[in-house]
Short mmCIF file of N, CA and C in Angstrom, two decimals:
data_model
loop_
_atom_site.label_atom_id
_atom_site.label_comp_id
_atom_site.label_asym_id
_atom_site.label_seq_id
_atom_site.Cartn_x
_atom_site.Cartn_y
_atom_site.Cartn_z
N MET A 1098 -76.97 -177.90 -131.57
CA MET A 1098 -76.98 -176.88 -131.00
C MET A 1098 -75.93 -176.06 -130.50
N SER A 1099 -75.35 -175.46 -130.27
CA SER A 1099 -74.10 -174.95 -129.48
C SER A 1099 -74.33 -173.92 -128.51
N ARG A 1100 -72.99 -174.10 -127.58
CA ARG A 1100 -73.47 -173.33 -126.09
C ARG A 1100 -72.18 -172.52 -126.35
N GLY A 1101 -72.47 -171.50 -125.28
CA GLY A 1101 -71.67 -170.60 -125.05
C GLY A 1101 -71.80 -169.26 -125.95
N PHE A 1102 -70.81 -168.58 -125.91
CA PHE A 1102 -70.54 -167.18 -126.68
C PHE A 1102 -69.50 -167.66 -127.60
N THR A 1103 -70.09 -166.88 -128.73
CA THR A 1103 -69.20 -166.42 -129.78
C THR A 1103 -67.92 -165.58 -129.59
N LEU A 1104 -67.07 -165.68 -130.54
CA LEU A 1104 -66.15 -164.58 -129.70
C LEU A 1104 -66.55 -163.20 -130.21
N PRO A 1105 -67.44 -163.02 -131.48
CA PRO A 1105 -67.80 -161.31 -131.17
C PRO A 1105 -69.02 -160.84 -130.15
N GLU A 1106 -69.52 -161.92 -129.92
CA GLU A 1106 -70.54 -161.67 -128.58
C GLU A 1106 -69.67 -161.34 -127.27
N LEU A 1107 -68.78 -162.32 -127.02
CA LEU A 1107 -67.86 -161.89 -125.69
C LEU A 1107 -66.99 -160.80 -126.00
N VAL A 1108 -66.58 -160.12 -127.09
CA VAL A 1108 -66.07 -159.08 -127.44
C VAL A 1108 -66.80 -157.66 -126.95
N VAL A 1109 -67.89 -157.73 -127.50
CA VAL A 1109 -69.10 -156.63 -127.19
C VAL A 1109 -69.11 -156.57 -125.70
N GLY A 1110 -69.42 -157.84 -124.89
CA GLY A 1110 -69.85 -158.17 -123.57
C GLY A 1110 -68.81 -157.36 -122.78
N VAL A 1111 -67.55 -157.84 -122.85
CA VAL A 1111 -66.49 -157.08 -122.34
C VAL A 1111 -66.30 -155.76 -122.67
N MET A 1112 -66.42 -154.97 -123.88
CA MET A 1112 -66.63 -153.87 -124.21
C MET A 1112 -67.60 -152.88 -123.15
N LEU A 1113 -68.81 -153.51 -123.23
CA LEU A 1113 -69.71 -153.29 -122.51
C LEU A 1113 -69.84 -153.25 -120.91
N LEU A 1114 -68.72 -153.89 -120.53
CA LEU A 1114 -68.62 -153.91 -119.07
C LEU A 1114 -67.54 -153.35 -118.75
N GLY A 1115 -66.75 -153.02 -119.77
CA GLY A 1115 -65.49 -151.82 -119.63
C GLY A 1115 -66.30 -150.56 -119.36
N MET A 1116 -67.00 -150.13 -120.48
CA MET A 1116 -67.29 -149.12 -120.42
C MET A 1116 -68.53 -148.51 -119.03
N ALA A 1117 -69.05 -149.17 -118.74
CA ALA A 1117 -69.74 -149.44 -117.28
C ALA A 1117 -68.78 -149.42 -116.17
N SER A 1118 -67.89 -150.03 -116.03
CA SER A 1118 -67.05 -149.94 -115.02
C SER A 1118 -66.03 -148.28 -114.90
N LEU A 1119 -65.74 -148.07 -116.15
CA LEU A 1119 -65.63 -146.47 -116.15
C LEU A 1119 -66.10 -145.53 -115.81
N VAL A 1120 -67.81 -145.44 -116.12
CA VAL A 1120 -68.48 -144.73 -115.84
C VAL A 1120 -68.92 -144.58 -114.31
N GLY A 1121 -69.23 -145.65 -113.80
CA GLY A 1121 -68.91 -146.20 -112.31
C GLY A 1121 -68.12 -145.45 -111.54
N ALA A 1122 -66.70 -145.83 -112.05
CA ALA A 1122 -65.42 -145.18 -111.41
C ALA A 1122 -65.42 -143.80 -111.05
N ARG A 1123 -65.93 -143.30 -112.54
CA ARG A 1123 -65.95 -141.59 -112.37
C ARG A 1123 -66.95 -141.10 -111.64
N MET A 1124 -68.04 -141.95 -111.26
CA MET A 1124 -68.96 -141.39 -109.95
C MET A 1124 -68.58 -141.36 -109.12
N ILE A 1125 -67.73 -142.53 -108.92
CA ILE A 1125 -67.24 -142.67 -107.31
C ILE A 1125 -66.11 -141.64 -106.98
N MET A 1126 -65.27 -141.42 -107.95
CA MET A 1126 -64.39 -140.26 -107.78
C MET A 1126 -64.68 -139.07 -107.57
N ALA A 1127 -65.92 -138.85 -108.47
CA ALA A 1127 -66.68 -137.07 -108.25
C ALA A 1127 -67.17 -137.19 -106.93
N LEU A 1128 -68.19 -138.38 -106.34
CA LEU A 1128 -68.23 -138.37 -105.07
C LEU A 1128 -67.39 -138.35 -103.96
N ALA A 1129 -66.34 -138.55 -104.10
CA ALA A 1129 -65.59 -138.71 -103.17
C ALA A 1129 -64.87 -136.95 -103.18
N LYS A 1130 -64.68 -136.88 -104.24
CA LYS A 1130 -63.85 -135.49 -104.30
C LYS A 1130 -64.66 -134.66 -103.42
N GLY A 1131 -65.93 -134.58 -103.95
CA GLY A 1131 -67.33 -133.99 -103.36
C GLY A 1131 -67.19 -133.83 -101.68
N SER A 1132 -66.99 -135.03 -101.32
CA SER A 1132 -67.04 -135.37 -99.66
C SER A 1132 -65.88 -134.59 -99.22
N LEU A 1133 -64.73 -134.70 -99.41
CA LEU A 1133 -63.55 -134.07 -99.48
C LEU A 1133 -63.57 -132.53 -99.36
N TYR A 1134 -64.37 -131.67 -100.67
CA TYR A 1134 -64.23 -130.60 -100.16
C TYR A 1134 -64.99 -130.24 -99.10
N THR A 1135 -65.88 -130.95 -98.77
CA THR A 1135 -67.26 -130.43 -97.62
C THR A 1135 -66.31 -130.68 -96.38
N ALA A 1136 -65.76 -132.04 -96.40
CA ALA A 1136 -65.16 -132.26 -95.08
C ALA A 1136 -64.02 -130.94 -94.87
N ARG A 1137 -63.29 -130.46 -95.84
CA ARG A 1137 -62.27 -129.41 -95.80
C ARG A 1137 -62.72 -128.03 -95.48
N GLN A 1138 -64.12 -127.78 -96.17
CA GLN A 1138 -64.57 -126.31 -95.95
C GLN A 1138 -65.62 -126.64 -94.23
N SER A 1139 -65.98 -127.58 -94.10
CA SER A 1139 -66.68 -127.72 -92.32
C SER A 1139 -65.64 -127.69 -91.79
N ALA A 1140 -64.19 -128.26 -91.73
CA ALA A 1140 -63.42 -127.64 -90.62
C ALA A 1140 -62.79 -126.56 -90.68
N VAL A 1141 -62.66 -125.79 -91.70
CA VAL A 1141 -62.49 -124.27 -91.85
C VAL A 1141 -63.31 -123.44 -91.07
N LEU A 1142 -64.52 -123.41 -91.12
CA LEU A 1142 -65.74 -123.24 -90.78
C LEU A 1142 -65.92 -123.21 -89.18
N ALA A 1143 -65.36 -124.38 -88.65
CA ALA A 1143 -65.59 -124.80 -87.44
C ALA A 1143 -64.58 -124.31 -86.48
N GLN A 1144 -63.03 -124.09 -87.09
CA GLN A 1144 -62.13 -123.56 -86.40
C GLN A 1144 -62.56 -122.04 -86.38
N SER A 1145 -62.77 -121.16 -87.30
CA SER A 1145 -62.75 -120.08 -87.59
C SER A 1145 -64.42 -119.94 -86.28
N ARG A 1146 -65.13 -120.51 -86.31
CA ARG A 1146 -66.33 -120.12 -85.25
C ARG A 1146 -65.79 -120.39 -83.78
N ARG A 1147 -64.93 -121.32 -83.71
CA ARG A 1147 -64.33 -121.93 -82.02
C ARG A 1147 -63.56 -120.58 -81.82
N ALA A 1148 -62.69 -119.73 -82.60
CA ALA A 1148 -61.93 -118.61 -82.58
C ALA A 1148 -62.96 -117.51 -82.17
N LEU A 1149 -63.81 -117.36 -82.75
CA LEU A 1149 -64.63 -116.27 -82.68
C LEU A 1149 -65.44 -116.27 -81.44
N VAL A 1150 -66.04 -117.38 -80.94
CA VAL A 1150 -67.17 -117.60 -79.97
C VAL A 1150 -66.33 -118.54 -78.74
N ASN A 1151 -65.67 -119.44 -78.99
CA ASN A 1151 -65.22 -119.97 -77.77
C ASN A 1151 -64.25 -121.34 -78.26
N SER A 1152 -62.53 -121.27 -77.91
CA SER A 1152 -61.88 -122.05 -78.43
C SER A 1152 -61.73 -123.29 -77.38
N GLY A 1153 -62.06 -124.06 -77.37
CA GLY A 1153 -61.97 -125.09 -76.41
C GLY A 1153 -62.42 -124.48 -75.30
N GLY A 1154 -61.37 -124.54 -74.01
CA GLY A 1154 -61.45 -123.87 -72.74
C GLY A 1154 -61.41 -122.72 -72.70
N GLU A 1155 -60.71 -122.09 -73.84
CA GLU A 1155 -60.70 -120.71 -73.56
C GLU A 1155 -62.07 -119.84 -74.12
N ARG A 1156 -61.82 -118.67 -73.94
CA ARG A 1156 -62.94 -117.76 -73.99
C ARG A 1156 -62.71 -116.91 -75.66
N GLY A 1157 -63.74 -117.12 -76.61
CA GLY A 1157 -63.13 -116.20 -78.36
C GLY A 1157 -62.97 -115.06 -78.00
N MET A 1158 -62.98 -114.14 -79.08
CA MET A 1158 -62.78 -112.83 -79.55
C MET A 1158 -64.14 -111.94 -78.83
N VAL A 1159 -65.51 -112.43 -78.81
CA VAL A 1159 -66.56 -111.86 -78.38
C VAL A 1159 -66.59 -111.80 -77.17
N TRP A 1160 -66.05 -112.76 -76.32
CA TRP A 1160 -65.91 -112.74 -74.90
C TRP A 1160 -64.92 -111.44 -74.61
N ALA A 1161 -63.76 -111.30 -75.28
CA ALA A 1161 -62.71 -110.55 -74.79
C ALA A 1161 -63.36 -109.19 -75.17
N ALA A 1162 -64.03 -109.07 -76.09
CA ALA A 1162 -64.32 -107.94 -76.50
C ALA A 1162 -65.77 -107.43 -75.93
N GLN A 1163 -66.91 -108.48 -75.16
CA GLN A 1163 -67.28 -107.79 -74.03
C GLN A 1163 -66.93 -107.64 -72.94
N GLU A 1164 -65.71 -107.82 -72.48
CA GLU A 1164 -65.33 -107.61 -71.43
C GLU A 1164 -63.90 -106.73 -71.41
N ALA A 1165 -64.00 -106.24 -72.50
CA ALA A 1165 -62.69 -104.97 -72.82
C ALA A 1165 -63.36 -103.71 -72.28
N ARG A 1166 -62.44 -103.22 -71.70
CA ARG A 1166 -62.31 -101.94 -70.91
C ARG A 1166 -61.99 -100.70 -71.89
N GLU A 1167 -61.03 -101.27 -72.64
CA GLU A 1167 -60.71 -100.18 -74.18
C GLU A 1167 -60.10 -100.85 -74.95
N ILE A 1168 -60.18 -100.41 -75.97
CA ILE A 1168 -60.00 -100.71 -77.22
C ILE A 1168 -58.55 -100.00 -78.03
N ARG A 1169 -57.59 -100.68 -78.14
CA ARG A 1169 -56.17 -99.95 -78.29
C ARG A 1169 -56.21 -99.70 -80.17
N SER A 1170 -56.51 -100.89 -80.81
CA SER A 1170 -56.35 -100.74 -82.10
C SER A 1170 -57.65 -101.48 -82.99
N LEU A 1171 -58.45 -100.75 -84.02
CA LEU A 1171 -59.19 -101.71 -84.34
C LEU A 1171 -58.87 -101.55 -85.82
N SER A 1172 -58.79 -102.40 -86.35
CA SER A 1172 -59.12 -102.65 -87.95
C SER A 1172 -58.91 -103.77 -88.60
N THR A 1173 -59.39 -103.81 -90.31
CA THR A 1173 -59.36 -104.84 -90.48
C THR A 1173 -58.40 -106.41 -90.35
N SER A 1174 -57.54 -106.09 -89.59
CA SER A 1174 -56.22 -107.36 -89.35
C SER A 1174 -55.71 -107.04 -88.32
N THR A 1175 -55.97 -106.24 -86.89
CA THR A 1175 -55.76 -106.00 -85.73
C THR A 1175 -56.97 -105.75 -84.89
N LEU A 1176 -57.13 -106.31 -83.59
CA LEU A 1176 -57.74 -105.90 -82.62
C LEU A 1176 -57.19 -106.35 -81.20
N GLN A 1177 -56.55 -104.88 -80.63
CA GLN A 1177 -55.89 -104.92 -79.56
C GLN A 1177 -56.90 -104.21 -78.23
N LEU A 1178 -57.36 -105.45 -77.46
CA LEU A 1178 -57.85 -105.11 -76.33
C LEU A 1178 -57.46 -104.92 -75.00
N VAL A 1179 -57.99 -104.02 -74.11
CA VAL A 1179 -57.25 -103.60 -72.70
C VAL A 1179 -58.58 -104.40 -71.66
N VAL A 1180 -58.36 -105.43 -71.21
CA VAL A 1180 -59.20 -106.91 -70.79
C VAL A 1180 -58.83 -106.37 -68.92
N PRO A 1181 -60.02 -106.82 -68.45
CA PRO A 1181 -59.68 -106.99 -67.26
C PRO A 1181 -58.34 -108.27 -66.42
N GLY A 1182 -57.66 -107.69 -65.81
CA GLY A 1182 -56.54 -108.53 -65.43
C GLY A 1182 -55.11 -108.03 -65.42
N PRO A 1183 -54.04 -109.03 -65.25
CA PRO A 1183 -52.78 -108.04 -65.63
C PRO A 1183 -52.66 -107.98 -67.04
N VAL A 1184 -53.14 -108.80 -68.18
CA VAL A 1184 -52.25 -109.07 -69.67
C VAL A 1184 -53.38 -108.33 -70.44
N ASN A 1185 -52.97 -107.98 -71.74
CA ASN A 1185 -53.73 -107.37 -72.73
C ASN A 1185 -53.95 -108.28 -73.69
N VAL A 1186 -54.95 -108.48 -74.26
CA VAL A 1186 -55.10 -109.08 -75.55
C VAL A 1186 -55.20 -108.98 -76.81
N ASP A 1187 -54.70 -109.35 -77.91
CA ASP A 1187 -54.60 -108.96 -79.24
C ASP A 1187 -54.79 -109.57 -80.28
N TYR A 1188 -55.78 -109.57 -81.17
CA TYR A 1188 -56.00 -110.25 -82.06
C TYR A 1188 -55.33 -109.93 -83.48
N ASP A 1189 -54.58 -110.71 -84.24
CA ASP A 1189 -54.23 -110.20 -85.56
C ASP A 1189 -54.52 -111.22 -86.53
N VAL A 1190 -54.86 -110.95 -87.93
CA VAL A 1190 -54.78 -111.54 -89.13
C VAL A 1190 -53.16 -111.48 -89.62
N VAL A 1191 -52.64 -112.58 -89.49
CA VAL A 1191 -50.54 -112.24 -90.07
C VAL A 1191 -50.74 -113.25 -91.06
N ALA A 1192 -49.69 -112.95 -91.98
CA ALA A 1192 -49.56 -113.73 -93.20
C ALA A 1192 -50.85 -114.06 -94.17
N SER A 1193 -51.71 -112.84 -94.11
CA SER A 1193 -52.64 -112.87 -94.69
C SER A 1193 -54.15 -113.98 -94.32
N SER A 1194 -53.83 -114.91 -93.75
CA SER A 1194 -54.79 -115.71 -93.57
C SER A 1194 -54.62 -116.26 -92.12
N VAL A 1195 -53.83 -116.00 -91.17
CA VAL A 1195 -53.74 -116.83 -90.01
C VAL A 1195 -53.93 -115.71 -88.84
N LEU A 1196 -55.24 -116.33 -87.90
CA LEU A 1196 -55.71 -115.42 -86.83
C LEU A 1196 -55.07 -115.60 -85.57
N VAL A 1197 -54.02 -115.07 -85.03
CA VAL A 1197 -53.43 -115.37 -84.10
C VAL A 1197 -53.87 -114.23 -82.79
N LYS A 1198 -53.85 -115.15 -81.45
CA LYS A 1198 -54.50 -114.27 -80.45
C LYS A 1198 -53.09 -114.20 -79.42
N THR A 1199 -52.66 -113.19 -79.45
CA THR A 1199 -51.48 -112.57 -78.47
C THR A 1199 -52.03 -112.47 -76.86
N GLU A 1200 -51.89 -112.91 -75.77
CA GLU A 1200 -52.03 -112.86 -74.40
C GLU A 1200 -51.12 -112.83 -73.45
N GLY A 1201 -50.62 -111.99 -72.84
CA GLY A 1201 -49.12 -111.78 -71.80
C GLY A 1201 -48.10 -112.08 -73.00
N GLY A 1202 -47.69 -111.74 -74.07
CA GLY A 1202 -46.55 -111.77 -74.86
C GLY A 1202 -46.84 -113.66 -75.67
N LEU A 1203 -47.58 -114.17 -75.07
CA LEU A 1203 -47.80 -115.60 -75.56
C LEU A 1203 -49.08 -115.58 -76.99
N ALA A 1204 -48.21 -115.95 -78.28
CA ALA A 1204 -48.99 -115.84 -79.38
C ALA A 1204 -49.30 -117.48 -79.70
N THR A 1205 -50.83 -117.69 -79.98
CA THR A 1205 -51.39 -118.85 -80.38
C THR A 1205 -52.28 -118.55 -81.66
N ASN A 1206 -52.10 -119.48 -82.48
CA ASN A 1206 -53.04 -119.25 -83.41
C ASN A 1206 -54.17 -120.33 -83.39
N GLN A 1207 -55.30 -119.19 -83.75
CA GLN A 1207 -56.56 -119.53 -83.56
C GLN A 1207 -57.10 -120.07 -84.33
N ALA A 1208 -56.83 -119.32 -85.96
CA ALA A 1208 -57.76 -119.99 -86.95
C ALA A 1208 -57.02 -119.70 -88.18
N SER A 1209 -57.05 -120.60 -89.06
CA SER A 1209 -56.62 -120.40 -90.31
C SER A 1209 -57.59 -119.74 -91.68
N TYR A 1210 -56.62 -119.67 -92.69
CA TYR A 1210 -57.69 -119.03 -93.92
C TYR A 1210 -58.84 -117.94 -93.66
N ILE A 1211 -58.42 -116.97 -92.73
CA ILE A 1211 -59.20 -115.76 -92.30
C ILE A 1211 -58.40 -114.60 -92.95
N SER A 1212 -59.16 -113.94 -93.94
CA SER A 1212 -58.75 -112.93 -95.12
C SER A 1212 -58.75 -111.50 -94.13
N SER A 1213 -59.96 -111.76 -93.32
CA SER A 1213 -60.14 -110.37 -92.52
C SER A 1213 -61.05 -110.25 -91.36
N MET A 1214 -61.14 -109.37 -90.45
CA MET A 1214 -62.03 -109.24 -89.57
C MET A 1214 -62.48 -107.96 -89.60
N THR A 1215 -63.93 -107.80 -89.28
CA THR A 1215 -64.69 -106.51 -89.00
C THR A 1215 -65.02 -106.61 -87.48
N VAL A 1216 -64.94 -105.66 -86.87
CA VAL A 1216 -65.78 -105.26 -85.39
C VAL A 1216 -66.21 -104.13 -85.51
N SER A 1217 -67.43 -103.83 -85.04
CA SER A 1217 -68.36 -103.04 -84.98
C SER A 1217 -69.00 -102.78 -83.52
N TYR A 1218 -68.95 -101.75 -82.88
CA TYR A 1218 -69.43 -101.43 -81.79
C TYR A 1218 -70.98 -100.53 -82.41
N PHE A 1219 -72.11 -100.78 -81.16
CA PHE A 1219 -73.38 -100.07 -81.55
C PHE A 1219 -73.64 -99.49 -80.04
N GLU A 1220 -74.46 -98.34 -80.37
CA GLU A 1220 -74.93 -97.77 -78.88
C GLU A 1220 -76.21 -97.73 -79.07
N LEU A 1221 -77.29 -97.40 -78.01
CA LEU A 1221 -78.64 -97.32 -77.73
C LEU A 1221 -78.95 -95.84 -77.34
N ASP A 1222 -79.45 -95.11 -78.18
CA ASP A 1222 -79.87 -94.09 -78.00
C ASP A 1222 -80.98 -94.01 -77.10
N ALA A 1223 -81.56 -92.53 -76.18
CA ALA A 1223 -82.53 -92.55 -75.42
C ALA A 1223 -83.93 -93.23 -76.11
N ASN A 1224 -84.16 -93.42 -77.33
CA ASN A 1224 -85.28 -93.78 -77.62
C ASN A 1224 -85.40 -95.32 -77.84
N GLY A 1225 -84.01 -95.96 -77.58
CA GLY A 1225 -83.98 -97.17 -77.73
C GLY A 1225 -83.38 -97.64 -79.25
N LEU A 1226 -83.21 -96.86 -80.48
CA LEU A 1226 -82.83 -96.86 -81.66
C LEU A 1226 -81.02 -97.36 -81.56
N ILE A 1227 -80.71 -98.07 -82.40
CA ILE A 1227 -79.48 -98.59 -82.47
C ILE A 1227 -78.35 -97.59 -83.56
N PHE A 1228 -77.78 -97.41 -83.29
CA PHE A 1228 -76.88 -96.93 -84.05
C PHE A 1228 -75.12 -96.87 -83.92
N GLN A 1229 -74.38 -96.69 -85.16
CA GLN A 1229 -73.28 -97.53 -85.01
C GLN A 1229 -72.10 -96.64 -84.18
N SER A 1230 -71.25 -96.73 -83.46
CA SER A 1230 -70.50 -96.34 -82.64
C SER A 1230 -69.07 -95.83 -83.06
N THR A 1231 -68.40 -94.86 -82.70
CA THR A 1231 -66.96 -95.18 -82.55
C THR A 1231 -65.84 -95.17 -81.39
N ALA A 1232 -66.66 -95.05 -80.33
CA ALA A 1232 -66.08 -95.37 -79.06
C ALA A 1232 -66.20 -96.59 -78.33
N ALA A 1233 -65.99 -97.66 -78.14
CA ALA A 1233 -66.09 -98.79 -77.49
C ALA A 1233 -66.62 -98.38 -76.16
N SER A 1234 -65.77 -97.45 -75.25
CA SER A 1234 -66.56 -97.36 -74.05
C SER A 1234 -67.66 -96.99 -73.87
N ASN A 1235 -68.80 -96.51 -75.35
CA ASN A 1235 -69.65 -95.70 -75.16
C ASN A 1235 -70.86 -97.11 -75.68
N ALA A 1236 -70.28 -98.01 -76.42
CA ALA A 1236 -70.99 -98.75 -76.73
C ALA A 1236 -71.77 -100.06 -75.97
N SER A 1237 -72.87 -100.50 -76.30
CA SER A 1237 -73.85 -101.83 -75.86
C SER A 1237 -73.51 -103.11 -76.71
N LEU A 1238 -73.44 -102.82 -77.55
CA LEU A 1238 -73.39 -103.96 -78.42
C LEU A 1238 -72.21 -104.44 -79.32
N VAL A 1239 -71.40 -105.41 -79.56
CA VAL A 1239 -70.29 -105.56 -80.55
C VAL A 1239 -70.79 -106.70 -81.78
N GLN A 1240 -70.06 -106.30 -82.63
CA GLN A 1240 -70.62 -107.32 -83.66
C GLN A 1240 -69.40 -107.58 -84.58
N PHE A 1241 -69.02 -108.99 -85.07
CA PHE A 1241 -67.92 -109.28 -85.16
C PHE A 1241 -68.10 -110.04 -86.27
N ILE A 1242 -67.24 -109.92 -87.85
CA ILE A 1242 -67.68 -110.57 -88.90
C ILE A 1242 -66.43 -111.08 -89.11
N LEU A 1243 -66.12 -112.53 -89.55
CA LEU A 1243 -64.73 -112.97 -90.01
C LEU A 1243 -65.04 -113.26 -91.20
N THR A 1244 -64.44 -112.82 -92.25
CA THR A 1244 -64.32 -113.59 -93.72
C THR A 1244 -63.20 -114.64 -93.50
N VAL A 1245 -63.84 -115.66 -94.05
CA VAL A 1245 -63.16 -117.09 -94.02
C VAL A 1245 -62.90 -117.59 -95.73
N THR A 1246 -61.52 -117.27 -95.91
CA THR A 1246 -61.32 -118.11 -97.67
C THR A 1246 -61.49 -119.48 -97.33
N GLY A 1247 -61.27 -120.12 -98.76
CA GLY A 1247 -61.07 -121.89 -98.52
C GLY A 1247 -59.57 -122.27 -98.76
N LYS A 1248 -59.46 -123.30 -98.77
CA LYS A 1248 -58.01 -123.79 -98.36
C LYS A 1248 -57.36 -123.58 -100.46
N THR A 1249 -58.27 -123.71 -100.93
CA THR A 1249 -57.88 -123.88 -102.52
C THR A 1249 -58.68 -122.41 -103.04
N SER A 1250 -58.26 -121.72 -104.36
CA SER A 1250 -58.44 -120.52 -104.99
C SER A 1250 -60.25 -121.13 -105.33
N LYS A 1251 -60.46 -122.35 -105.57
CA LYS A 1251 -61.65 -122.60 -106.03
C LYS A 1251 -62.92 -122.78 -104.76
N ASP A 1252 -62.49 -122.77 -103.66
CA ASP A 1252 -63.55 -122.70 -102.35
C ASP A 1252 -64.09 -121.67 -102.31
N ARG A 1253 -64.92 -121.68 -101.67
CA ARG A 1253 -66.06 -120.44 -101.65
C ARG A 1253 -65.74 -119.19 -100.37
N THR A 1254 -66.20 -118.43 -100.18
CA THR A 1254 -65.79 -117.49 -99.22
C THR A 1254 -66.49 -117.08 -98.19
N TYR A 1255 -66.62 -117.25 -97.09
CA TYR A 1255 -67.65 -117.22 -95.92
C TYR A 1255 -67.76 -115.91 -94.98
N ASN A 1256 -68.65 -115.59 -94.79
CA ASN A 1256 -68.80 -114.53 -93.27
C ASN A 1256 -69.28 -115.02 -92.09
N ILE A 1257 -68.49 -115.15 -91.49
CA ILE A 1257 -69.25 -115.78 -90.18
C ILE A 1257 -69.87 -114.22 -89.14
N LEU A 1258 -70.90 -114.28 -88.76
CA LEU A 1258 -71.14 -113.06 -88.19
C LEU A 1258 -71.44 -113.71 -86.89
N SER A 1259 -71.20 -112.84 -85.58
CA SER A 1259 -71.50 -113.02 -84.18
C SER A 1259 -71.56 -111.97 -83.51
N GLY A 1260 -72.31 -111.57 -82.46
CA GLY A 1260 -72.34 -110.21 -81.45
C GLY A 1260 -72.61 -110.67 -79.99
N ALA A 1261 -72.60 -109.80 -79.29
CA ALA A 1261 -72.85 -109.87 -78.05
C ALA A 1261 -73.30 -108.28 -77.51
N TRP A 1262 -74.20 -108.66 -75.63
CA TRP A 1262 -74.20 -107.40 -75.72
C TRP A 1262 -73.07 -107.26 -74.76
N LEU A 1263 -72.87 -105.86 -74.55
CA LEU A 1263 -71.50 -105.84 -74.03
C LEU A 1263 -71.59 -105.72 -72.29
N ARG A 1264 -70.69 -105.40 -71.17
CA ARG A 1264 -71.08 -105.69 -70.26
C ARG A 1264 -71.16 -104.25 -69.35
N ASN A 1265 -71.46 -103.17 -69.96
CA ASN A 1265 -71.54 -101.78 -69.75
C ASN A 1265 -72.93 -101.09 -70.17
N ARG A 1266 -74.22 -102.62 -71.02
CA ARG A 1266 -75.27 -101.92 -71.40
C ARG A 1266 -75.61 -101.19 -70.04
#
C-alpha cells in the first residue's frame, strides 16, 4: 500500500484551495467596501444634522431661525437672519457643497456635501389650519430641508427634514 498523495491529487487540491481562497478574499473585500460606504455616508449625514439642529455647543440653523426677528435673504443657497444680539447670522451653501455659517464676520464650515437648503415658514389661521407664509415675521412654524449628496457620484442623495415652532407663536 502506498501512503500520501499522488502528484495529480496534490495539484487538484492546491487548485481547489486557491479557488476557495479567491472567493473568500473577494467576499471580504466586498464587506469592507460596504462598511466603508456606510461609515462615509453616516459621517456626512451626522455632520449635516448637527449643523441643522445643534453643532457641538453651538445652536444650529433651526434655533437661529426660531429666534430670528427678521429674514434678510432666503434662497436655496443663502439664509440671512437678524437675530437678537449684536451680530447677524448668515448661512450660505458655497462651492456647491459646503454649508458656511457667518456670525459677526467670522465664517465657520458647518457641513460638507450640501447641495441645497430649503427654508419654509408656515402660519396658523383662525381655524387652526396651517398654510405657507411668505413673511417670516407672521409665521408660527419653520421647516428646513437640507439636501445632502454623497462624497462620490455613486453615493445616494438624502433630504434631512427638521422644523420647529417659532418664538412668536
